[in-house]
């Protein structure tokens, strides 16, 4: 799921991450379309393949977030959507005749795009992350990082990290879920130094030193997306796809989903949620913990 | 004489010189005189900067005027900003260049557009602009007009975020609230995050949206038809580049062997004063070198006059609503009394000794003094006159006769007294 105010380059970045047109860009909207009044949730599913491995990727975009004059509670539709996915999964799980592989529409990762003001987080960012870091894995990302020079970038990152810490916002990888020492040191390093990743996205290619690279061509130079000296896109991509993809799914399933499930069961008095009338007709299932899928 | 010759008419030829000398009066030196006086008096200019925080407003102001107004500024953290309201901060600085003094006032609006709920976040700003107009209005209508301080806002630079797809609702709201009160110059901030094609698209988009929402931004005046082609070309380019895409910088970097104001990136150096990189130079020229005076003129002639007309209209409509109120401006015309009335008035004046001049319409006077009592007309005029006199002498200060009461006067063949006219009351 990609979140953030419109115009921060979310769609471009997602396209760059997966090297394919998986996200429809907002600028291709019809000129007559207005900024949506409420936050919409648009989910587009794709199947991409690499080296014989197929992946079903669903990109959820949230146009209209943070665009209005009054943005109070604009995170509520998003929270609702995430909880709805958990609810769907839960219903499938407690079903008597349930499928072998439950279709998993839960949100595994939320990329939150921070506007590169250079000062600090915006109040809206803080409020959103406070509410959502408890239900989904949030990876904060500094958008359009070609606005900042190297010093500004490091200062801004430090300030953002400090603000997140002071406000008790646990972004992925969460400290409390590090399982062993090896994980801990590796994640610590990422947490303290690289996050939040300052990225630049682009779907255009240019010729640099004889190679064709993804980048942005400005009158004063070409910004290479995959050059670590220019931005941290490569770090983000490796982090999300190459090393921590499975971990993201596991944390979502083992921790966020279980938290949701426990809460639902508690609310229901230890009974699993039934499906309307049907639930009351069926005999109550004893509250034994369901076996974890896979 | 040499200064006068500089302003000689273009049509003069050397042969006509002698004739012209004979016809030469000398007022062609007026521009020089105005120049000298203005330089002595000095100039003032009030600039307001508005936009979300983090868009580079302070840096741009620094780059424009090459002075640092924000040396000891403390940046607030996001949590502190959640409950912050929009403030208005004024910084004044006196700068001088080649003997010309400029008193520059920058009005900053920290906190604008930062909160989660930004409804009406432009209200403190509109209130401030109105306050300055009101202050000037009062000063202008006052008695001592020698040293009026002009704190009216002459120009507002509005920073549009380059990270959006055009104008945001907050931008539209702000501009619509202020476009009739102040000259708005929209700018695209932090333009170094956009490539040229993106800048073009964004400018087009913003121009379209400004038209669509009916926002009146500051329009550059048309240049005279007798200006030379070069100037006209420049003017055209200026108009086509609006809104300006600007970059600001406080640092000087080394580029191609020269020291320039710019930003150093791993992939290149952005030069603030390079016209290919951004429109900073165009903005500076427009704001300071060519259109500063026009901005002041439009503020005085258009925005201030609108405010003033609106204010006066409000005042007079309030007055006519409440007709019992004392009217400072005579509303009704003064009828001229006939000769007979004049004579009687003069007689009575002598009797009274020039003190209180009383109305000849006795019952009318009584009805003034006791507006709510019904009085029958007295049998004899003289008695009525005396009675009226006594009444007038005994009565304390009386409010001037009110229009609606004069209508109740029984006709006595004489013109009823008109409000505020010839009658002086104690």
XYZ file of C-alpha atoms in Angstrom, chain B residues 74 250 355 358 380 409:
6
model
C 13.852 28.072 16.041
C 21.966 30.831 1.171
C -28.802 83.946 22.541
C -36.142 80.034 18.557
C -52.067 83.578 19.458
C -45.970 70.090 12.757
